[in-house]
Each structure stands twice: as structure tokens, then as C-alpha cells.
Coordinates of C-alpha atoms in Angstrom, one line a residue:
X1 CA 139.4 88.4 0.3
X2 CA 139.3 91.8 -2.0
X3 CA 137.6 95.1 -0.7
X4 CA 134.5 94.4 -2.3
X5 CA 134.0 91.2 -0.8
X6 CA 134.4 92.5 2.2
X7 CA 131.8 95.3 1.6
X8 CA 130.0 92.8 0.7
X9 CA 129.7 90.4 3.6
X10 CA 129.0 93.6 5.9
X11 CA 126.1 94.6 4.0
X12 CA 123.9 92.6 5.5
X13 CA 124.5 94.4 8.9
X14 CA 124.2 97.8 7.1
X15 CA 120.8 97.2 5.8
X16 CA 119.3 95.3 8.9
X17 CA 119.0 95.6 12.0
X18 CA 119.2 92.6 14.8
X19 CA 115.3 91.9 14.3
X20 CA 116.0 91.6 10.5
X21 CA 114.0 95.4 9.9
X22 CA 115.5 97.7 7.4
X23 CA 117.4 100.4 9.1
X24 CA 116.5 104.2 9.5
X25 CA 120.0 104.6 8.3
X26 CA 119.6 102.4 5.0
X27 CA 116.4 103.5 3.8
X28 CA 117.4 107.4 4.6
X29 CA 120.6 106.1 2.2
X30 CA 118.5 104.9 -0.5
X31 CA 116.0 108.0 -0.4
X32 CA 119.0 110.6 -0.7
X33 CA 120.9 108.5 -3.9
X34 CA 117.1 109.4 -5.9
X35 CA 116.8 112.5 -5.0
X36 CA 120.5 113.0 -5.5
X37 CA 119.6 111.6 -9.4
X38 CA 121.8 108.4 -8.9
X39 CA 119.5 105.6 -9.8
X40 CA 121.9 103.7 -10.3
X41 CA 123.5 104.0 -7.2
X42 CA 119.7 103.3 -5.5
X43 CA 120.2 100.5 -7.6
X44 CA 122.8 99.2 -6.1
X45 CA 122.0 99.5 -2.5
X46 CA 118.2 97.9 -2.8
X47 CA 119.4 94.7 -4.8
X48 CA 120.0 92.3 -2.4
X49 CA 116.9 92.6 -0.7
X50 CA 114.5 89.9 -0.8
X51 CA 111.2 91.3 -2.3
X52 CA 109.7 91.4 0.8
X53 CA 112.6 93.9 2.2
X54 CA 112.0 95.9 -0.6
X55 CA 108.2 96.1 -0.4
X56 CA 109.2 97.2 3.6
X57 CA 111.8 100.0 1.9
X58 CA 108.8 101.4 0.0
X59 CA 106.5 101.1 3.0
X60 CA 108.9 102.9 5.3
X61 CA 109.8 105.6 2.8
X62 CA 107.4 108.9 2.8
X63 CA 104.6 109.3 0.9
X64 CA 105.6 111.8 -1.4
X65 CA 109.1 110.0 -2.3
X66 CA 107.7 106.5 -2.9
X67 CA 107.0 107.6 -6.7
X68 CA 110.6 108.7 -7.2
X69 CA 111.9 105.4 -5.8
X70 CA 110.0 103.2 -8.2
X71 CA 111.1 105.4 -11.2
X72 CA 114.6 105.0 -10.1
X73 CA 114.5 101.3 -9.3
X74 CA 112.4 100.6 -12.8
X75 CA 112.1 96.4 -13.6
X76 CA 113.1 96.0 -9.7
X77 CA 109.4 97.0 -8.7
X78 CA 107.7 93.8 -10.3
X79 CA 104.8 91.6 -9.3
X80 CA 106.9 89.7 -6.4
X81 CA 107.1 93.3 -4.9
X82 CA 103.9 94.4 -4.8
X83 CA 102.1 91.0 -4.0
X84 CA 104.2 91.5 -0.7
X85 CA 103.0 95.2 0.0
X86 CA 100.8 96.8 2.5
X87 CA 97.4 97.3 0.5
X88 CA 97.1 101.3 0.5
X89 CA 100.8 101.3 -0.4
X90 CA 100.0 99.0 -3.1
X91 CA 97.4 101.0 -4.4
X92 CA 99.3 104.2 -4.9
X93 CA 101.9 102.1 -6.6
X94 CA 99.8 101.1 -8.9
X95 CA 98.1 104.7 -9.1
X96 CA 101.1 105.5 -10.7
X97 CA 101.6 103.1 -13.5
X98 CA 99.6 102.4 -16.9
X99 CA 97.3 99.3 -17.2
X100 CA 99.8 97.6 -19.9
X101 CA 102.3 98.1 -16.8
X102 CA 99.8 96.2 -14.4
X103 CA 98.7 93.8 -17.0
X104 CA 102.5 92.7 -17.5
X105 CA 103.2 92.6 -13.5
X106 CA 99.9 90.7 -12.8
X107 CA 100.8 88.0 -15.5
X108 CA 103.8 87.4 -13.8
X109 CA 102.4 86.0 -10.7
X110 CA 99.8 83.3 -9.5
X111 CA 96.8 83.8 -10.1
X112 CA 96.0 84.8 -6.6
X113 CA 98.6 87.4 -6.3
X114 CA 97.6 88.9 -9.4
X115 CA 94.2 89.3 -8.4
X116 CA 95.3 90.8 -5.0
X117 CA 96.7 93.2 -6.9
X118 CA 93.8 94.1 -9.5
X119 CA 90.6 93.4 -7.0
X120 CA 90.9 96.8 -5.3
X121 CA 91.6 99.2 -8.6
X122 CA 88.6 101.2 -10.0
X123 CA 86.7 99.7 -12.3
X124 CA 87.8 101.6 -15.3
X125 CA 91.3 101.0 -14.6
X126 CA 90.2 97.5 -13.8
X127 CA 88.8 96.8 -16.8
X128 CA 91.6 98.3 -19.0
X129 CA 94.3 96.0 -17.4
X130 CA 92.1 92.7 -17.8
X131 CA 92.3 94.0 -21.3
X132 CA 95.8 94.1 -21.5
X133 CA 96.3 90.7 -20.2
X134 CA 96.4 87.8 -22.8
X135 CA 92.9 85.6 -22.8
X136 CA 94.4 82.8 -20.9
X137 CA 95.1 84.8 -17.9
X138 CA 92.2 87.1 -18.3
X139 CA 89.7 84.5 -18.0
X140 CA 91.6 83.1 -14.8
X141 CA 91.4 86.5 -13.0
X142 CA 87.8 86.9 -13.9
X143 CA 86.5 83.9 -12.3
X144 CA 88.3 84.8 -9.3
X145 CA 86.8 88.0 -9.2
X146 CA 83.7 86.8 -9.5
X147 CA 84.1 84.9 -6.2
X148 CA 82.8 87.0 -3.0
X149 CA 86.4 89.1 -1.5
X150 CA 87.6 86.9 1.6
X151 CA 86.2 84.0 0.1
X152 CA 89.0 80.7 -1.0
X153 CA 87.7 81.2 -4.4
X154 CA 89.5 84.7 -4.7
X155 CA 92.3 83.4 -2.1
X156 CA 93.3 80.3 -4.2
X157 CA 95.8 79.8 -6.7
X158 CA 94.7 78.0 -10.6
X159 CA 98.3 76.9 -11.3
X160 CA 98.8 73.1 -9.6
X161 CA 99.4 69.6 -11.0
X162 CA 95.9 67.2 -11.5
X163 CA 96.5 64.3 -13.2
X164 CA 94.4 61.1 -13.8
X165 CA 93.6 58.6 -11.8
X166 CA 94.6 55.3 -14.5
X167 CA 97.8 57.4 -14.7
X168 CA 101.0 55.0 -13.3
X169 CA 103.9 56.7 -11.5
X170 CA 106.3 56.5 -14.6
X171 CA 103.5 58.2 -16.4
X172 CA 103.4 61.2 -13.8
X173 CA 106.9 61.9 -13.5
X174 CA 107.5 62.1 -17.3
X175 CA 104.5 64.0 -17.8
X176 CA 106.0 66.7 -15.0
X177 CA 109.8 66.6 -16.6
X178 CA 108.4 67.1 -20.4
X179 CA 106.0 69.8 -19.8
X180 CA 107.5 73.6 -19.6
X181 CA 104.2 74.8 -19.0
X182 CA 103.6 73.4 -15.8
X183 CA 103.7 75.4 -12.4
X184 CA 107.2 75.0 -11.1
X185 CA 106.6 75.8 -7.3
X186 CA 104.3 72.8 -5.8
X187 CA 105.1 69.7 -3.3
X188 CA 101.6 67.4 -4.3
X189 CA 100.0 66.8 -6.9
X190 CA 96.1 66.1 -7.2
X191 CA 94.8 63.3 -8.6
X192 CA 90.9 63.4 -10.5
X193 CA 88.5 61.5 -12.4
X194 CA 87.3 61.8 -15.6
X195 CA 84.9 64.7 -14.7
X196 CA 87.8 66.7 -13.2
X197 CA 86.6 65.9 -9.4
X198 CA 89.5 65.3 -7.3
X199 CA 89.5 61.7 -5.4
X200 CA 93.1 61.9 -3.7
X201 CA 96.3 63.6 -3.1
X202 CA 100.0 62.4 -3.6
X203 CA 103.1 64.5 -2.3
X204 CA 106.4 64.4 -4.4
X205 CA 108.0 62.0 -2.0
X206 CA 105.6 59.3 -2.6
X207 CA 106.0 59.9 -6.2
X208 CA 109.7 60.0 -6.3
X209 CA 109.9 56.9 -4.0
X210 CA 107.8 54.9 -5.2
X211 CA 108.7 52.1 -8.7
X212 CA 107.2 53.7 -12.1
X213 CA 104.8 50.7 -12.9
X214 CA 102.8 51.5 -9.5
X215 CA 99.4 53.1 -10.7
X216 CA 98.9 56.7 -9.0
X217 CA 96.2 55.6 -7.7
X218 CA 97.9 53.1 -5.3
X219 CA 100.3 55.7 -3.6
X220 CA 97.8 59.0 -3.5
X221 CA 95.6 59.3 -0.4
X222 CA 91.9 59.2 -0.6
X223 CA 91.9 61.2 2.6
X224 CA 91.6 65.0 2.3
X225 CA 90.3 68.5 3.0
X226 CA 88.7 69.8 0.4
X227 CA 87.5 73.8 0.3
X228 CA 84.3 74.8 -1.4
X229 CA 85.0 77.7 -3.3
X230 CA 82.4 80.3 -1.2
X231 CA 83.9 79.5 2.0
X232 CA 85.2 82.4 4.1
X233 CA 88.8 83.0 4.5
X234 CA 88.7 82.6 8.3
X235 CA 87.2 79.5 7.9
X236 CA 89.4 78.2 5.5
X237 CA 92.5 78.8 7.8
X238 CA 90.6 77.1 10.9
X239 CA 90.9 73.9 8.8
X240 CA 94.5 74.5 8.0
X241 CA 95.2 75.0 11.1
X242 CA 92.8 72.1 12.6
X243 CA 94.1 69.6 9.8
X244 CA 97.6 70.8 9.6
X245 CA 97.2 71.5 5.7
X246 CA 100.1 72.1 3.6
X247 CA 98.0 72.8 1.0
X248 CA 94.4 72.3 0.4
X249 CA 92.0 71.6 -3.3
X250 CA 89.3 73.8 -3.7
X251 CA 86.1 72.7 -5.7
X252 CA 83.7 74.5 -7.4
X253 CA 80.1 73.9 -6.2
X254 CA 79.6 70.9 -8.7
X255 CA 82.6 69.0 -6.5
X256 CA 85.3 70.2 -9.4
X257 CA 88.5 70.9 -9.1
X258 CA 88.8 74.7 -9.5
X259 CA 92.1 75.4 -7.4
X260 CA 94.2 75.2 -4.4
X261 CA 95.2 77.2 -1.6
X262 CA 98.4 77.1 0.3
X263 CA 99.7 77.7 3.7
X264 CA 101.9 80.4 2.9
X265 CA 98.3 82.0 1.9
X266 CA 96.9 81.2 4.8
X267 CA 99.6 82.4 6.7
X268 CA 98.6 86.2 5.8
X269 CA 94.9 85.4 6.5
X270 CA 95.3 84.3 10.1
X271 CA 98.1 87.8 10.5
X272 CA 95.0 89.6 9.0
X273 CA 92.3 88.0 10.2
X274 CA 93.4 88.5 14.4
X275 CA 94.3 91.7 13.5
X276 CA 90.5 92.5 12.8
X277 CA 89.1 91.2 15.6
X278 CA 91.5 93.1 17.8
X279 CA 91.0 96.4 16.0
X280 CA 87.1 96.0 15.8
X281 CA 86.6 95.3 19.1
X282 CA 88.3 99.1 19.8
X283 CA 86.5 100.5 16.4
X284 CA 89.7 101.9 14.9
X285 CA 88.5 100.2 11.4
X286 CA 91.7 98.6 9.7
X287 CA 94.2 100.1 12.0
X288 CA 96.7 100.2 9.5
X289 CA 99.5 103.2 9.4
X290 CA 99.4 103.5 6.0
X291 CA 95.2 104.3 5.9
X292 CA 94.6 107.3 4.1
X293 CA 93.8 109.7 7.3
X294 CA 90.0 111.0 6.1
X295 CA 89.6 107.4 6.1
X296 CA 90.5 106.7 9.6
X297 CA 89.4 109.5 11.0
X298 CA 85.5 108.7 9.3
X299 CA 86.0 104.9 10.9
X300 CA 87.0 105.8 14.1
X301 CA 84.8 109.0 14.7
X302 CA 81.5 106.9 13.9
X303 CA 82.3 104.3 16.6
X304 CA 83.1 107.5 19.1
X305 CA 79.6 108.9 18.2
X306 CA 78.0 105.2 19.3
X307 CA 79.9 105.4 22.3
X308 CA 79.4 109.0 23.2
X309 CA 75.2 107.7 23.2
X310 CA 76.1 105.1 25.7
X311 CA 78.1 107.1 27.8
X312 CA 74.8 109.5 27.9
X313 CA 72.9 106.9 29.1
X314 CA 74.9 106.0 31.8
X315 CA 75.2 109.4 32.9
X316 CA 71.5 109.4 33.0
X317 CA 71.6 107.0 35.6
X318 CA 74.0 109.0 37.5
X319 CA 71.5 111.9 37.0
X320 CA 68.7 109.6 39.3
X321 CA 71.0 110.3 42.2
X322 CA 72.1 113.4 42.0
X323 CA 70.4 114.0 45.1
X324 CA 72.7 111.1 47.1
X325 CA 75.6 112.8 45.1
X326 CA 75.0 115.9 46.5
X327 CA 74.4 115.3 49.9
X328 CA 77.1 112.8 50.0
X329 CA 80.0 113.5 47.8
X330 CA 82.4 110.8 48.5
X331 CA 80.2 109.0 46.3
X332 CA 81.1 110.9 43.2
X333 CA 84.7 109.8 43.8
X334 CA 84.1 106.3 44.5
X335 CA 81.7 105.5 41.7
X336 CA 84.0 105.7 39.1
X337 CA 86.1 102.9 40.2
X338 CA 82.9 100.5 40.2
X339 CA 82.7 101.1 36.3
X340 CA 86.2 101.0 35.7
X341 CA 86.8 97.8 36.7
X342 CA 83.6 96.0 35.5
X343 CA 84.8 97.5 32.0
X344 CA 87.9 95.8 32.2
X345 CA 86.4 92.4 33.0
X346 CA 84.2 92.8 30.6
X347 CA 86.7 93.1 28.3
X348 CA 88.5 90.1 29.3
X349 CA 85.8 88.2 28.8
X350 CA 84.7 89.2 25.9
X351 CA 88.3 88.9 24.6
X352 CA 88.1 86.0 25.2
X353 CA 84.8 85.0 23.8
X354 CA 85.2 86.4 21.0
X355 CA 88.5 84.5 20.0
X356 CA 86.7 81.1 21.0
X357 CA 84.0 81.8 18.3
X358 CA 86.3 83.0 15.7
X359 CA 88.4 79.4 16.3
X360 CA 85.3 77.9 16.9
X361 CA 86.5 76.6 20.1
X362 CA 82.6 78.1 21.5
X363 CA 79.7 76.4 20.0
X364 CA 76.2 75.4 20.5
X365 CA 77.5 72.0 22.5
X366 CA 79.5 73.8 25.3
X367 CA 78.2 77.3 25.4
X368 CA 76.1 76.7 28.7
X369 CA 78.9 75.3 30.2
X370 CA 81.5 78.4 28.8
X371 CA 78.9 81.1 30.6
X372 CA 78.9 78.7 34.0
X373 CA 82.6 79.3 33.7
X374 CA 82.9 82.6 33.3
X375 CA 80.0 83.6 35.9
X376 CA 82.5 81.8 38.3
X377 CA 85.0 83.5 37.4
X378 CA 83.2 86.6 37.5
X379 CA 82.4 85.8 40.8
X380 CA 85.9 85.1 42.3
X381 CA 87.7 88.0 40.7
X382 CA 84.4 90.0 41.9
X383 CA 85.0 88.8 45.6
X384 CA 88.8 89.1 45.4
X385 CA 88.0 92.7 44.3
X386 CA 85.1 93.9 46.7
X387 CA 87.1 92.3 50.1
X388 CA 89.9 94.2 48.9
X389 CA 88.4 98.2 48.0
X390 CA 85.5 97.6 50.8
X391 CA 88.2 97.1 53.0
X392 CA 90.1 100.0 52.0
X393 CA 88.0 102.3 51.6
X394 CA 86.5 101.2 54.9
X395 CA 89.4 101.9 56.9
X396 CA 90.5 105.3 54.7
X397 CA 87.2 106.8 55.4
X398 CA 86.5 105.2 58.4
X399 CA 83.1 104.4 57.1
X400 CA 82.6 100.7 57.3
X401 CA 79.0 101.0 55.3
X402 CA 80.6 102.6 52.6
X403 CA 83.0 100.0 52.3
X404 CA 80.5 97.4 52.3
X405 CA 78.3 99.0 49.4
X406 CA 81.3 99.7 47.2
X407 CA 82.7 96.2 48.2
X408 CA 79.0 94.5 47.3
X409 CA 78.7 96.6 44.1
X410 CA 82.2 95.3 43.1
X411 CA 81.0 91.9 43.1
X412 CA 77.4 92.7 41.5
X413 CA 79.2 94.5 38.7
X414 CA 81.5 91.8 37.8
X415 CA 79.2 89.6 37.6
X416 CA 77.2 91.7 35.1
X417 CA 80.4 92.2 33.0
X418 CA 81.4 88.6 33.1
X419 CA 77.5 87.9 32.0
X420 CA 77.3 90.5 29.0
X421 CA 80.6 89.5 28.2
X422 CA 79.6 86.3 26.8
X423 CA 75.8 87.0 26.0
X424 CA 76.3 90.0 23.8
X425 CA 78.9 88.3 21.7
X426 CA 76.7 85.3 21.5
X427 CA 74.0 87.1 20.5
X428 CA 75.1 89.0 17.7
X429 CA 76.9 85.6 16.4
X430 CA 73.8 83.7 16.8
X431 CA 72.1 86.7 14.5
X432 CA 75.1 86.1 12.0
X433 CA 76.3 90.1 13.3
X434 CA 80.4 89.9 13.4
X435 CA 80.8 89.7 17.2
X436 CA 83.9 91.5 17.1
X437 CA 82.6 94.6 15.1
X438 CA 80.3 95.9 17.7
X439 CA 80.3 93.7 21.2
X440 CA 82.5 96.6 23.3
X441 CA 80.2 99.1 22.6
X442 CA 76.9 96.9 24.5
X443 CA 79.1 95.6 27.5
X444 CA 81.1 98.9 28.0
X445 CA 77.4 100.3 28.3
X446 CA 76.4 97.6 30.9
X447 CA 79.0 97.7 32.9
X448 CA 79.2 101.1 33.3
X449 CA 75.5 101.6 34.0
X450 CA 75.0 98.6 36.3
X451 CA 78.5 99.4 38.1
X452 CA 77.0 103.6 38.7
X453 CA 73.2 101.9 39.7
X454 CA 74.8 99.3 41.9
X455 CA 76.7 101.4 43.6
X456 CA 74.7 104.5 44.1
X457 CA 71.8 102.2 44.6
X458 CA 72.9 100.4 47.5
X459 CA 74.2 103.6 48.8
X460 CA 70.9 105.0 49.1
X461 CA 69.6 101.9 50.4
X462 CA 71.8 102.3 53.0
X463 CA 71.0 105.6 53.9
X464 CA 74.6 107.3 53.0
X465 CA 73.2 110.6 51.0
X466 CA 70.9 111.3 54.3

């Protein structure tokens, strides 16, 4: 084996690291050979990598050397790249070339990558690249814009295989060896009527199996999931994920074929989609690294306002005791813990809640019995909790009344938290309000006034400011 063989096979373990992630040392390596002026060197290093790597390269390099690197890799930045970029990288990418540049990228790639790439330009740059693009593909892109964002009609993909039903299988396969024009990446192929509607399905291994004087219409399946074109993205990948979808047709609202959608698709929906609802039910917006930081700061500073009024009220109800407080102080230090843990069963349940309705694994059939469940549980973790700090703090105070108030408001607040954990979600789903966008913000505010007016309460019912 010669020297550059060798380099060669060790590559591999110079670029990435054992959880297949570009290495600091690499992507240092690759920044110094452009600054140094030796594209070709840059080159070099970066060809290997699957687009994907090389989208992660660009990701990982800074901000203000990302420009230099796609001068000095040139034709190597092409639509297989940036389909596979972070959005705000994606954008400044594309920032930085002309709309002919764009126009010739875009009509590289399906037509759902393409409009991934075009949807979030301005609309003057917009409008200049859907200029540049021949008609065919412009009049592709525009429909899909027109579709609402996050809907399947801007998700799906206009390049797949329909033929008609009188078709036989001899027919098929001819027709898909003889025509260069065809979409090369697809594993079924759709089968319609004369007014385009699709009425079945048939994957390449029935086609290839089966003798050429069959009709089509005797090996497709009748059988399948079709996607109305409006449908939300989240939606869509429930059924993919219910119906163990490969690949899915999508109709237009008058039941005609207008595209398809395919896993690997849906794949990046469900990543994106569970991000979301993680990050919204904190309020740190998209969460993402690469988020201009006016942007995040404007995102998360609005949801810290909305909490900063909920934390005044329940200091308000604090304020009705200051009188307890201040005769009693041990109350003060206690009360926070009350709060503290109804917050975090709160957000357990409502963790949980929420991700039932977003798989819509919660609906109008077993709700009743989801809030009996989680009022149990409520109650059980409650009890675990208020035998456990009313009997310490009994016997570290030695102050058995205090143990049983903080122990009692243990149990009241869990059951609160469990309780608005489940209802406030609900709520806002049932008034078609993302629950995940704005749930924390009502149950933190429950939990932490019931906990401080269960606990101080009972305190003064039992007579421990006097």
C-alpha cells in the first residue's frame, strides 16, 4: 500500500471523532488553509465529506470566516449542502451569493429542498431568483409557496412516478428505463385515474417481481395514506409514524395528485418539531445557537417579563402574611420549598400532557380518565412528600405543628400542580392556543401561589405567627 493510501485510510479518523462529529482539530485545519490563501489545499481536506459533514464544517466555523470558506471551496457549496444546513446559517449563505447563484443551486434539488432554501429570503431577493429559474421549476416553487409554511404542501416533493391505471407491468418498466426525465431516487410508484386522482400504490419489488403482462392494477395496493395538502407538518409525521409510511401521496383539495412526502422529510420534522415543544414550554423561542442574538435575547426577554407578573402575584400573596412572617420567621424559610416542589410536578405533568396531545395519545375519549390518573399520582407523590419534610422538619425544629402544616400543604400543592398541569394544557388546546407555547407560565403561577397560601394559610390556622 503507497503513502497516499495510507493517508488516506486514516483520514477518516483525522476528520471525525468516535461520535462521527467533525473534530476541533479538522475544522481549525480547514479555517487556517483559507486564510492562509490555499484553496486548494481547503479543497482537499473538505472533499470527502458527505454534504451533511460539510454543512456541520460551515456550522462550526465562526461567523465571520464562513464567507471565506465558501469562496475557497466554490462548486463544493451546492444545493445538497445547504438543503442540509442549520436555517440562520443557511441564510447568511445565501446573503452572500447573487440570485442567478441561488436560482442554479435551487434547480438542482427537489422541489422541497429548493423551496427550503428560497421560502425564508426577502421578498425582493425572492422574487429575483424565481426569475432566474427556468418556467418549469419556477411554477413548481410557486405553488409550494403558496401552501401555508409547516404545511405538507410546502414539505412535499413534485418529482415521483404516477402512471395509469390500464397500464400493464411491461408497460411500467419500459416507460421508467426509456425516460431520462424521470426522478431517479424513488422505491413506489403511484398509480391514478384518468383525472390524475391516485387509487393505489406499487413498490419496485412488486413491479420487478411480478410477469410484464400483469395489469398494474392487479399488483398495486388500494390501501393508502393519503395527505391533504393543508395539513400541518406535525400531523403529517403522526401518520408516518402511526402507519409506518415510507412515503406518503399528497392531494390537492380536489383529491389530486399534487406530490409526495418522504420519511427522510419527516425525519427532520419530528427532530424539529420535539425540539419546539421543549423549548416553548421554557420560552427560549427557537433555541438554536446559531439565532442571531437580538433575536434571542427579544424571544426570551418577553416570556421573562410574563413571568416576572406572575411572580408579583404570588408575592402578593406572601404580602397577606407578612404579619405570620414576621412574628414567626421560620416560615419565610420553609415556604419556599412548598413552591418548589409543586413547580416541579407541575412540570412533570405537564411534560407530559403536553407530549400526549402533540402524539395525540390525549383526546376527548380518555381525557377524564388521563386527569383521574394524574390526580392520583399527584396524590401519592404528594403524600410520599409531606410524610417525608413534615417529619423532618418536625423533628429538626422540634415543632410537630409545623411539620404537619408544611407536610399537609405538601400534599394540597401537589395536588394543585398535578390538576393545572393537565387543565391549563387542555384548555388552551381545546381554544386551538399551542399548549406548549404558554402552559408553564399558568401552572408555575398556580403552584407557586397555592404552595405560599397553603402553607402560610394553614400556619395561621394553626396559630404559629401568634
Amino acid at each position: 500500500m503507497s503513502e497516499t493510501d495510507l493517508r488516506e485510510t486514516a483520514a477518516p479518523e483525522t476528520r471525525m471523532d468516535e461520535d462521527d462529529r467533525l473534530r476541533p482539530e479538522f475544522v481549525r485545519e480547514v479555517i487556517a488553509k483559507v486564510e492562509a490563501g490555499d484553496d486548494e489545499g481547503a479543497r482537499d481536506l473538505v472533499s470527502p465529506l458527505h454534504p451533511a459533514d460539510l454543512a456541520d464544517l460551515f456550522e462550526l466555523a465562526p461567523e465571520d470566516r464562513r464567507g471565506a470558506m465558501a469562496a475557497a471551496l466554490g462548486d463544493m457549496l451546492d444545493g445538497d449542502v445547504l438543503a442540509e444546513m442549520n436555517d440562520h446559517v443557511r441564510e447568511g449563505m445565501i446573503d452572500q451569493l447573487e440570485p442567478h447563484q441561488v436560482a442554479d443551486i435551487a434547480a438542482e434539488l427537489d422541489t422541497d429542498d429548493a423551496v427550503a432554501i428560497i421560502e425564508d429570503m426577502d421578498d425582493a431577493d425572492q422574487a429575483a431568483v424565481l426569475r432566474a429559474l427556468d418556467p418549469d421549476d419556477r411554477a413548481a416553487i410557486e405553488a409550494a409557496l403558496s401552501y401555508p409554511e409547516e404545511s405538507a404542501g410546502r414539505l412535499m416533493q413534485r418529482e415521483l412516478i404516477a402512471v395509469p391505471e390500464h397500464w400493464t407491468v411491461g408497460h411500467t418498466i419500459d416507460y421508467l428505463r426509456e425516460n431520462s426525465d424521470l426522478t431517479t431516487d424513488f422505491w413506489e410508484v403511484f398509480v391514478v385515474d384518468p383525472a390524475h386522482k391516485p387509487i393505489g400504490t406499487c413498490q419496485l419489488s412488486w413491479i420487478l417481481r411480478a410477469p410484464r403482462s400483469i395489469a398494474i392494477a392487479d399488483v398495486m395496493k388500494r390501501e393508502q395514506t393519503l395527505i391533504p395538502v393543508d395539513m400541518d407538518q406535525e400531523e403529517v409525521a403522526l401518520r408516518f409514524q402511526k402507519y409506518a409510511l415510507i412515503s406518503a401521496a399528497v392531494v390537492d383539495d380536489d383529491g389530486r395528485l399534487a406530490g409526495m412526502i418522504t420519511v427522510d422529510d419527516i425525519v427532520h420534522v419530528i427532530q424539529q418539531e420535539a425540539g419546539e415543544d421543549i423549548l416553548r414550554l421554557s420560552g427560549a423561542g427557537d433555541g438554536d445557537i446559531n439565532e442571531p442574538i437580538l433575536m434571542t435575547v427579544r424571544t426570551r426577554l418577553m416570556w421573562l417579563i410574563v413571568n416576572l407578573g406572575t411572580a408579583m402575584i404570588a408575592a402578593s400573596v406572601v404580602g397577606l402574611f407578612q404579619g405570620e412572617i414576621a412574628k414567626f420567621a421560620l416560615l419565610a424559610v420553609l415556604m419556599p420549598i412548598v413552591s418548589g416542589m409543586g413547580g416541579n410536578a407541575g412540570t412533570q405533568t405537564l411534560a407530559v400532557v403536553v407530549r400526549a396531545l402533540a402524539t395525540n395519545q390525549l383526546t376527548s375519549s380518555n381525557t377524564r380518565r388521563m386527569i383521574i390518573r394524574e390526580l392520583r399520582i399527584a396524590l401519592a407523590n404528594g403524600s410520599a412528600l409531606g410524610l417525608l419534610i413534615g417529619v423532618g422538619v418536625g423533628l429538626l425544629y422540634a415543632n410537630p405543628m409545623l411539620g404537619a402544616v408544611i407536610g399537609s400543604a405538601m400534599i394540597i400543592n401537589n395536588l394543585i400542580a398535578g390538576l393545572a398541569g393537565i387543565l391549563v394544557p387542555l384548555t388552551l388546546e381545546r381554544f386551538d392556543v399551542d399548549p406548549a407555547v404558554s402552559s408553564a407560565v399558568f401552572v408555575t403561577m398556580a403552584t407557586d401561589v397555592m404552595g405560599f397560601f397553603s402553607f402560610l394559610g394553614l400556619a395561621t390556622l394553626a396559630g404559629l405567627g401568634g
